[in-house]
CSV table of C-alpha atoms in Angstrom, one decimal:
chain,number,residue,atom,x,y,z
K,1,MET,CA,86.6,48.3,85.2
K,2,PRO,CA,87.4,44.7,85.9
K,3,SER,CA,90.0,43.6,88.5
K,4,ALA,CA,90.1,46.6,90.7
K,5,VAL,CA,92.7,44.8,93.0
K,6,VAL,CA,94.9,44.2,90.1
K,7,PHE,CA,95.0,47.8,89.1
K,8,GLY,CA,95.5,48.8,92.7
K,9,VAL,CA,98.5,46.6,92.9
K,10,MET,CA,99.7,47.8,89.6
K,11,ALA,CA,99.4,51.4,90.6
K,12,PHE,CA,101.1,50.8,93.9
K,13,GLY,CA,104.2,49.1,92.0
K,14,LEU,CA,104.3,51.9,89.4
K,15,ASN,CA,104.0,54.7,92.0
K,16,PHE,CA,107.8,54.1,92.6
K,17,VAL,CA,108.8,54.9,89.0
K,18,PRO,CA,108.9,58.6,88.7
K,19,TYR,CA,107.0,60.2,85.8
K,20,LEU,CA,106.9,57.1,83.5
K,21,GLY,CA,105.1,54.9,86.3
K,22,GLY,CA,102.1,57.3,86.3
K,23,LEU,CA,101.8,57.5,82.6
K,24,LEU,CA,102.3,53.7,82.1
K,25,GLY,CA,99.6,52.9,84.6
K,26,ALA,CA,97.2,55.4,83.1
K,27,ALA,CA,97.9,54.1,79.5
K,28,ILE,CA,97.3,50.4,80.8
K,29,ALA,CA,94.1,51.5,82.7
K,30,ALA,CA,92.8,53.4,79.6
K,31,ALA,CA,93.5,50.4,77.3
K,32,VAL,CA,91.7,48.2,79.5
K,33,ALA,CA,88.8,50.7,79.7
K,34,PHE,CA,88.9,51.1,75.9
K,35,VAL,CA,88.3,47.4,75.5
K,36,SER,CA,85.9,46.7,78.2
K,37,LEU,CA,83.7,50.0,78.2
K,38,ASN,CA,83.6,50.2,74.3
K,39,GLY,CA,84.5,53.8,73.7
K,40,VAL,CA,87.2,56.3,73.3
K,41,TRP,CA,85.6,58.8,75.9
K,42,PRO,CA,85.3,56.5,78.8
K,43,ALA,CA,88.9,55.5,78.1
K,44,ALA,CA,89.9,59.1,78.1
K,45,GLY,CA,88.2,59.6,81.4
K,46,VAL,CA,89.8,56.6,83.0
K,47,PHE,CA,93.3,58.0,81.8
K,48,ALA,CA,92.6,61.5,83.0
K,49,ALA,CA,91.2,60.3,86.5
K,50,TYR,CA,94.5,58.0,86.7
K,51,ILE,CA,96.8,61.0,86.0
K,52,ALA,CA,94.9,63.4,88.3
K,53,LEU,CA,94.7,61.1,91.2
K,54,THR,CA,98.4,60.3,90.8
K,55,ALA,CA,99.3,63.9,90.7
K,56,VAL,CA,97.1,64.6,93.8
K,57,GLU,CA,98.7,61.9,95.7
K,58,GLY,CA,102.4,62.6,94.6
K,59,GLN,CA,102.4,66.4,95.1
K,60,LEU,CA,99.9,66.9,97.9
K,61,ILE,CA,99.1,63.9,100.0
K,62,THR,CA,102.3,62.1,100.4
K,63,PRO,CA,104.2,65.4,101.3
K,64,LEU,CA,101.6,66.3,103.8
K,65,LEU,CA,101.7,62.9,105.5
K,66,ILE,CA,105.5,62.8,105.5
K,67,SER,CA,105.8,66.3,106.9
K,68,ARG,CA,103.4,65.6,109.9
K,69,ARG,CA,105.0,62.2,110.7
K,70,MET,CA,108.5,63.9,110.6
K,71,ARG,CA,107.3,67.3,112.1
K,72,LEU,CA,108.5,69.2,109.1
K,73,ASN,CA,107.0,72.1,107.1
K,74,THR,CA,104.7,70.6,104.3
K,75,THR,CA,105.6,73.4,101.9
K,76,VAL,CA,109.3,72.8,102.5
K,77,VAL,CA,109.2,69.1,102.1
K,78,LEU,CA,107.2,69.6,98.7
K,79,LEU,CA,109.8,72.3,97.6
K,80,THR,CA,112.8,70.2,98.7
K,81,VAL,CA,111.7,67.2,96.9
K,82,ALA,CA,110.8,69.1,93.7
K,83,PHE,CA,114.2,70.9,93.8
K,84,PHE,CA,116.3,67.8,94.3
K,85,ALA,CA,114.1,66.0,91.5
K,86,TRP,CA,114.9,68.7,89.2
K,87,ILE,CA,118.6,68.8,90.1
K,88,TRP,CA,119.4,65.0,90.3
K,89,SER,CA,116.1,63.4,89.0
K,90,PHE,CA,115.2,60.0,90.6
K,91,MET,CA,118.2,59.9,92.9
K,92,GLY,CA,117.4,63.5,94.0
K,93,MET,CA,113.9,62.6,95.0
K,94,ILE,CA,115.4,59.6,97.2
K,95,VAL,CA,118.0,61.8,99.1
K,96,ALA,CA,115.8,65.0,99.4
K,97,LEU,CA,114.2,64.2,102.7
K,98,PRO,CA,117.4,62.7,104.5
K,99,ILE,CA,119.2,65.9,103.4
K,100,LEU,CA,116.4,68.1,104.7
K,101,ILE,CA,116.4,66.3,107.9
K,102,VAL,CA,120.1,66.6,108.4
K,103,VAL,CA,119.9,70.3,107.8
K,104,LYS,CA,116.9,70.6,110.3
K,105,VAL,CA,118.8,68.8,113.0
K,106,ALA,CA,121.9,71.0,112.4
K,107,CYS,CA,119.8,74.1,112.6
K,108,ASP,CA,118.1,72.8,115.9
K,109,GLU,CA,121.4,71.9,117.5
K,110,THR,CA,123.0,75.4,116.5
K,111,THR,CA,121.8,78.3,118.7
K,112,SER,CA,122.1,80.9,116.0
K,113,LEU,CA,120.1,78.9,113.5
K,114,HIS,CA,117.0,77.9,115.7
K,115,THR,CA,115.0,80.4,113.6
K,116,ILE,CA,115.6,78.4,110.5
K,117,GLY,CA,115.2,75.1,112.3
K,118,ARG,CA,111.8,76.4,113.6
K,119,PHE,CA,110.9,77.4,110.1
K,120,LEU,CA,111.8,73.9,108.7
K,121,GLY,CA,109.6,72.3,111.4
K,122,ASP,CA,108.9,71.9,115.2
K,123,ILE,CA,111.9,72.0,117.5
K,124,ASP,CA,111.9,68.9,119.7
K,125,ASP,CA,110.4,70.2,122.8
K,126,ALA,CA,111.4,67.1,124.8
K,127,LYS,CA,114.8,68.6,125.2
K,128,PRO,CA,115.2,70.7,128.4
K,129,ARG,CA,116.4,74.2,127.8
K,130,SER,CA,119.0,75.6,130.1
K,131,ASP,CA,116.8,78.8,131.1
K,132,THR,CA,114.0,76.5,132.3
K,133,LEU,CA,115.8,74.2,134.6
K,134,THR,CA,116.0,76.7,137.4
K,135,ASP,CA,114.1,79.9,138.0
K,136,THR,CA,117.1,82.1,138.8
K,137,LYS,CA,116.2,85.0,136.5
K,138,SER,CA,112.8,86.0,138.0
K,139,THR,CA,113.4,85.4,141.6
K,140,GLY,CA,117.3,85.7,142.0
K,141,HIS,CA,117.7,82.3,143.6
K,142,ALA,CA,117.3,78.7,142.5
K,143,ASP,CA,114.0,76.9,142.9
K,144,LYS,CA,114.3,74.8,146.2
K,145,THR,CA,111.0,72.9,145.9
K,146,PRO,CA,111.2,69.1,145.5
K,147,GLY,CA,111.4,68.1,141.9
K,148,GLY,CA,112.5,71.4,140.7
K,149,ARG,CA,109.0,72.8,140.4
K,150,GLY,CA,107.8,76.1,141.8
K,151,VAL,CA,104.6,76.4,143.7
């Protein structure tokens, strides 16, 4: 295939157009393959490879990377984006992750919903918990060592 960089830039730009972007990119790549590789089967292979790679990237790789960066459950990210894409189409895909993050933060901050927050992703361990500030439960008195750490 000629001009791999051009196809890469084209694929990058068309990746932001849901559904039609992948099909349009695959059709353009298949048309160029048909002309340059002289045959229907090589063009069909380029079309199938483009669609397969776009599907794997959009359905597996991107949700996995987003969930790791935002410390969210990968399956929940995938299902949330799919659900909101089904309900609201393109706009749903844009607002799916912000809505999921708001729900996760609300669950993390509400004591009775910590289990749901933990299911949606890691709870931020940087926040001190009230039961770990002092060791009054096990010894009956507050920890008197400098820095608040026991020996």
